[in-house]
PDB file of C-alpha atoms in Angstrom:
ATOM      1  CA  MET A   1      36.603 -49.722  46.472  1.00 74.00           C
ATOM      2  CA  SER A   2      34.504 -46.554  46.292  1.00 82.00           C
ATOM      3  CA  GLU A   3      31.112 -45.971  48.004  1.00 86.00           C
ATOM      4  CA  ALA A   4      29.880 -45.882  44.650  1.00 88.00           C
ATOM      5  CA  SER A   5      31.356 -49.212  43.545  1.00 87.00           C
ATOM      6  CA  PHE A   6      30.100 -50.614  46.887  1.00 85.00           C
ATOM      7  CA  VAL A   7      26.514 -49.521  46.384  1.00 86.00           C
ATOM      8  CA  ALA A   8      26.746 -51.186  43.111  1.00 86.00           C
ATOM      9  CA  ALA A   9      28.335 -54.244  43.887  1.00 82.00           C
ATOM     10  CA  PHE A  10      25.970 -54.721  46.927  1.00 81.00           C
ATOM     11  CA  GLY A  11      22.758 -53.028  46.025  1.00 87.00           C
ATOM     12  CA  VAL A  12      22.689 -51.452  49.606  1.00 88.00           C
ATOM     13  CA  ASP A  13      24.302 -47.867  50.599  1.00 92.00           C
ATOM     14  CA  PRO A  14      24.994 -48.252  54.257  1.00 93.00           C
ATOM     15  CA  ARG A  15      24.279 -44.683  54.721  1.00 92.00           C
ATOM     16  CA  VAL A  16      20.597 -45.095  53.717  1.00 93.00           C
ATOM     17  CA  ASP A  17      19.909 -48.509  55.266  1.00 93.00           C
ATOM     18  CA  GLU A  18      20.942 -47.780  58.843  1.00 92.00           C
ATOM     19  CA  GLY A  19      20.482 -51.184  60.023  1.00 94.00           C
ATOM     20  CA  TYR A  20      22.956 -52.809  57.483  1.00 94.00           C
ATOM     21  CA  LEU A  21      26.116 -52.288  59.058  1.00 94.00           C
ATOM     22  CA  PRO A  22      24.998 -53.441  62.851  1.00 94.00           C
ATOM     23  CA  GLU A  23      23.276 -56.776  61.122  1.00 94.00           C
ATOM     24  CA  LEU A  24      26.899 -56.982  59.344  1.00 94.00           C
ATOM     25  CA  LEU A  25      29.067 -56.426  62.896  1.00 94.00           C
ATOM     26  CA  ALA A  26      26.357 -58.714  64.943  1.00 94.00           C
ATOM     27  CA  GLU A  27      26.691 -61.399  62.483  1.00 95.00           C
ATOM     28  CA  ALA A  28      30.812 -61.060  62.752  1.00 96.00           C
ATOM     29  CA  VAL A  29      30.386 -61.674  66.190  1.00 95.00           C
ATOM     30  CA  ARG A  30      28.088 -64.009  66.174  1.00 96.00           C
ATOM     31  CA  ARG A  31      29.857 -66.104  63.934  1.00 97.00           C
ATOM     32  CA  GLN A  32      33.203 -65.132  65.134  1.00 98.00           C
ATOM     33  CA  ASP A  33      34.146 -64.598  61.509  1.00 97.00           C
ATOM     34  CA  ALA A  34      37.330 -62.608  61.626  1.00 96.00           C
ATOM     35  CA  THR A  35      37.413 -61.855  57.795  1.00 95.00           C
ATOM     36  CA  LEU A  36      33.549 -59.925  58.288  1.00 94.00           C
ATOM     37  CA  VAL A  37      34.795 -58.235  60.873  1.00 96.00           C
ATOM     38  CA  GLU A  38      37.427 -56.539  58.792  1.00 95.00           C
ATOM     39  CA  ALA A  39      34.806 -56.109  56.191  1.00 91.00           C
ATOM     40  CA  ALA A  40      32.301 -54.284  58.571  1.00 94.00           C
ATOM     41  CA  LEU A  41      35.226 -52.286  59.771  1.00 95.00           C
ATOM     42  CA  SER A  42      36.594 -50.919  56.468  1.00 91.00           C
ATOM     43  CA  LEU A  43      32.839 -50.152  55.667  1.00 91.00           C
ATOM     44  CA  MET A  44      32.390 -48.204  58.562  1.00 94.00           C
ATOM     45  CA  PHE A  45      35.233 -46.179  58.103  1.00 93.00           C
ATOM     46  CA  ALA A  46      35.075 -45.861  54.275  1.00 90.00           C
ATOM     47  CA  PHE A  47      31.238 -44.751  54.567  1.00 93.00           C
ATOM     48  CA  ASP A  48      32.278 -42.599  58.001  1.00 93.00           C
ATOM     49  CA  LEU A  49      29.506 -44.196  60.209  1.00 94.00           C
ATOM     50  CA  LEU A  50      31.614 -44.733  63.258  1.00 95.00           C
ATOM     51  CA  GLY A  51      29.229 -43.558  66.069  1.00 94.00           C
ATOM     52  CA  PRO A  52      28.045 -44.076  69.629  1.00 94.00           C
ATOM     53  CA  ARG A  53      25.615 -47.155  68.712  1.00 94.00           C
ATOM     54  CA  TYR A  54      28.577 -49.111  67.465  1.00 96.00           C
ATOM     55  CA  LEU A  55      30.400 -48.631  71.098  1.00 96.00           C
ATOM     56  CA  ALA A  56      29.401 -52.116  72.978  1.00 96.00           C
ATOM     57  CA  VAL A  57      30.364 -54.355  69.646  1.00 96.00           C
ATOM     58  CA  LEU A  58      33.467 -52.254  69.380  1.00 97.00           C
ATOM     59  CA  CYS A  59      34.528 -52.934  73.029  1.00 97.00           C
ATOM     60  CA  ASP A  60      33.638 -56.577  72.608  1.00 97.00           C
ATOM     61  CA  LEU A  61      35.612 -57.171  69.672  1.00 97.00           C
ATOM     62  CA  LEU A  62      38.653 -55.305  71.342  1.00 97.00           C
ATOM     63  CA  VAL A  63      39.112 -57.897  73.805  1.00 96.00           C
ATOM     64  CA  ALA A  64      38.267 -61.020  71.568  1.00 95.00           C
ATOM     65  CA  ASP A  65      40.934 -63.004  70.621  1.00 93.00           C
ATOM     66  CA  TRP A  66      39.221 -64.302  67.277  1.00 95.00           C
ATOM     67  CA  HIS A  67      40.139 -61.902  65.042  1.00 96.00           C
ATOM     68  CA  HIS A  68      43.341 -59.561  63.586  1.00 94.00           C
ATOM     69  CA  ASP A  69      41.552 -55.954  63.894  1.00 96.00           C
ATOM     70  CA  HIS A  70      42.439 -54.853  67.214  1.00 95.00           C
ATOM     71  CA  GLU A  71      44.154 -51.710  66.481  1.00 94.00           C
ATOM     72  CA  ASP A  72      41.388 -50.646  64.244  1.00 96.00           C
ATOM     73  CA  VAL A  73      38.985 -51.046  66.942  1.00 97.00           C
ATOM     74  CA  ALA A  74      41.125 -49.378  69.443  1.00 97.00           C
ATOM     75  CA  ARG A  75      41.377 -46.373  67.025  1.00 96.00           C
ATOM     76  CA  ALA A  76      37.574 -46.525  66.506  1.00 96.00           C
ATOM     77  CA  LEU A  77      37.114 -46.121  70.314  1.00 97.00           C
ATOM     78  CA  GLN A  78      39.842 -43.471  70.338  1.00 96.00           C
ATOM     79  CA  GLN A  79      37.316 -41.380  67.764  1.00 95.00           C
ATOM     80  CA  LEU A  80      34.514 -42.063  70.232  1.00 95.00           C
ATOM     81  CA  ALA A  81      36.272 -41.165  73.225  1.00 95.00           C
ATOM     82  CA  ASP A  82      33.369 -42.601  75.396  1.00 96.00           C
ATOM     83  CA  PRO A  83      33.776 -43.085  79.017  1.00 97.00           C
ATOM     84  CA  ALA A  84      32.336 -46.602  78.829  1.00 98.00           C
ATOM     85  CA  ALA A  85      34.793 -48.041  76.651  1.00 98.00           C
ATOM     86  CA  VAL A  86      37.842 -47.314  79.785  1.00 98.00           C
ATOM     87  CA  PRO A  87      37.583 -51.077  81.084  1.00 98.00           C
ATOM     88  CA  ALA A  88      37.799 -52.881  77.744  1.00 98.00           C
ATOM     89  CA  LEU A  89      40.696 -50.252  76.580  1.00 98.00           C
ATOM     90  CA  ARG A  90      42.223 -51.191  79.801  1.00 97.00           C
ATOM     91  CA  HIS A  91      42.114 -54.917  79.388  1.00 96.00           C
ATOM     92  CA  ALA A  92      43.121 -54.692  75.948  1.00 95.00           C
ATOM     93  CA  ALA A  93      46.237 -53.014  76.676  1.00 94.00           C
ATOM     94  CA  GLU A  94      47.725 -55.327  78.620  1.00 90.00           C
ATOM     95  CA  LEU A  95      46.667 -58.499  76.102  1.00 89.00           C
ATOM     96  CA  ASP A  96      49.205 -60.775  74.885  1.00 82.00           C
ATOM     97  CA  LEU A  97      47.819 -61.765  71.536  1.00 76.00           C
ATOM     98  CA  PRO A  98      49.310 -64.853  70.100  1.00 74.00           C
ATOM     99  CA  TYR A  99      48.920 -62.673  66.264  1.00 74.00           C
ATOM    100  CA  ARG A 100      50.836 -59.713  68.007  1.00 73.00           C
ATOM    101  CA  GLU A 101      53.854 -61.918  69.600  1.00 76.00           C
ATOM    102  CA  TYR A 102      56.420 -60.506  66.728  1.00 75.00           C
ATOM    103  CA  ASP A 103      55.345 -56.595  68.483  1.00 71.00           C
ATOM    104  CA  ASP A 104      57.926 -55.755  70.914  1.00 73.00           C
ATOM    105  CA  VAL A 105      56.661 -51.961  70.646  1.00 70.00           C
ATOM    106  CA  ARG A 106      52.966 -52.944  71.762  1.00 88.00           C
ATOM    107  CA  ALA A 107      51.383 -51.028  68.831  1.00 86.00           C
ATOM    108  CA  LEU A 108      48.058 -52.132  70.272  1.00 93.00           C
ATOM    109  CA  SER A 109      48.719 -51.026  73.736  1.00 93.00           C
ATOM    110  CA  ARG A 110      50.047 -47.683  72.036  1.00 93.00           C
ATOM    111  CA  LYS A 111      46.528 -47.431  70.663  1.00 95.00           C
ATOM    112  CA  CYS A 112      44.777 -47.895  73.945  1.00 97.00           C
ATOM    113  CA  MET A 113      47.109 -45.393  75.829  1.00 96.00           C
ATOM    114  CA  TRP A 114      45.886 -42.939  73.019  1.00 96.00           C
ATOM    115  CA  ALA A 115      42.217 -43.470  73.617  1.00 97.00           C
ATOM    116  CA  LEU A 116      42.595 -43.510  77.671  1.00 97.00           C
ATOM    117  CA  SER A 117      44.494 -39.959  77.344  1.00 96.00           C
ATOM    118  CA  ASP A 118      41.792 -38.719  74.740  1.00 96.00           C
ATOM    119  CA  ILE A 119      38.770 -39.889  77.082  1.00 96.00           C
ATOM    120  CA  ARG A 120      40.489 -38.016  79.962  1.00 94.00           C
ATOM    121  CA  THR A 121      37.637 -39.224  82.726  1.00 96.00           C
ATOM    122  CA  GLU A 122      38.803 -39.496  86.389  1.00 97.00           C
ATOM    123  CA  GLU A 123      38.249 -43.252  85.605  1.00 98.00           C
ATOM    124  CA  ALA A 124      40.531 -43.532  82.181  1.00 97.00           C
ATOM    125  CA  VAL A 125      42.999 -41.312  84.074  1.00 97.00           C
ATOM    126  CA  ALA A 126      43.385 -43.751  87.105  1.00 98.00           C
ATOM    127  CA  THR A 127      43.778 -46.473  84.566  1.00 97.00           C
ATOM    128  CA  LEU A 128      46.698 -44.892  83.122  1.00 97.00           C
ATOM    129  CA  GLU A 129      47.984 -44.237  86.424  1.00 97.00           C
ATOM    130  CA  ALA A 130      47.618 -48.095  87.436  1.00 96.00           C
ATOM    131  CA  LEU A 131      49.238 -49.290  84.405  1.00 96.00           C
ATOM    132  CA  SER A 132      52.175 -46.830  84.858  1.00 96.00           C
ATOM    133  CA  HIS A 133      52.687 -48.858  87.898  1.00 94.00           C
ATOM    134  CA  SER A 134      51.316 -52.130  87.685  1.00 82.00           C
ATOM    135  CA  SER A 135      51.536 -53.685  84.169  1.00 71.00           C
ATOM    136  CA  ASN A 136      53.929 -56.711  83.806  1.00 82.00           C
ATOM    137  CA  ASN A 137      55.400 -55.381  80.758  1.00 86.00           C
ATOM    138  CA  SER A 138      57.594 -52.465  80.944  1.00 89.00           C
ATOM    139  CA  VAL A 139      56.867 -50.971  77.373  1.00 90.00           C
ATOM    140  CA  VAL A 140      53.051 -50.650  78.682  1.00 93.00           C
ATOM    141  CA  ARG A 141      54.128 -48.986  81.907  1.00 94.00           C
ATOM    142  CA  ASN A 142      56.276 -46.552  80.035  1.00 93.00           C
ATOM    143  CA  LEU A 143      53.207 -46.191  77.379  1.00 95.00           C
ATOM    144  CA  ALA A 144      50.961 -45.352  80.190  1.00 96.00           C
ATOM    145  CA  ALA A 145      53.236 -43.183  82.516  1.00 97.00           C
ATOM    146  CA  TYR A 146      53.775 -41.135  78.720  1.00 96.00           C
ATOM    147  CA  HIS A 147      50.277 -40.692  78.390  1.00 96.00           C
ATOM    148  CA  LEU A 148      49.618 -39.984  82.113  1.00 97.00           C
ATOM    149  CA  ALA A 149      52.127 -36.925  81.763  1.00 97.00           C
ATOM    150  CA  LYS A 150      50.517 -35.663  78.785  1.00 95.00           C
ATOM    151  CA  VAL A 151      46.702 -35.273  80.541  1.00 96.00           C
ATOM    152  CA  ARG A 152      48.675 -34.254  83.641  1.00 96.00           C
ATOM    153  CA  ASN A 153      50.476 -31.176  81.754  1.00 96.00           C
ATOM    154  CA  GLY A 154      47.243 -30.148  80.111  1.00 94.00           C
ATOM    155  CA  GLU A 155      48.082 -30.819  76.676  1.00 92.00           C
ATOM    156  CA  PRO A 156      44.937 -31.025  74.603  1.00 91.00           C
ATOM    157  CA  PRO A 157      43.354 -34.352  73.317  1.00 90.00           C
ATOM    158  CA  SER A 158      44.450 -35.683  69.676  1.00 89.00           C
ATOM    159  CA  ARG A 159      42.610 -34.474  66.621  1.00 86.00           C
ATOM    160  CA  VAL A 160      41.694 -37.905  66.457  1.00 83.00           C
ATOM    161  CA  SER A 161      38.937 -38.000  69.222  1.00 77.00           C
ATOM    162  CA  ARG A 162      38.128 -34.256  68.383  1.00 62.00           C
ATOM    163  CA  ARG A 163      36.789 -34.904  65.357  1.00 58.00           C
ATOM    164  CA  LEU A 164      34.230 -36.522  66.212  1.00 60.00           C
ATOM    165  CA  ARG A 165      33.120 -34.532  69.214  1.00 59.00           C
ATOM    166  CA  GLU A 166      32.984 -31.217  66.821  1.00 61.00           C
ATOM    167  CA  ARG A 167      30.597 -33.141  64.760  1.00 54.00           C
TER     168      ARG A 167
END
């Protein structure tokens, strides 16, 4: 759905009504409504509304087990690259969600590692270090070791997080 179609269909432009998306996300969390989470995230990305004001709700959603949009949430947190997300990213990197049982490559863990390596604070690097040694999952350990090496070798953060930083 295009931006114009959304505005015509719902009678609101979330760029103008700055309370619309925060209220939608709060309602999704309050009701534990997975469909509403998906809609709110789609709206956030379609209208390019991601910003620091959503950090807390995104951290909550990252570790909540009642929806299926964890990868999108992890990507949003990577874009924000806010150090406050480190604890949620660490927790999510090791989550074993029932709906992801099939995922032997641990796509959510992978996205969490990218976010941690883009954040690059002392806490984020220590988290990568800890995960590279202590995770019960070898894929998680290997992902953490890979991203830790990238940071230690001085490779720049990904373009994903740099885009928001350069705004």
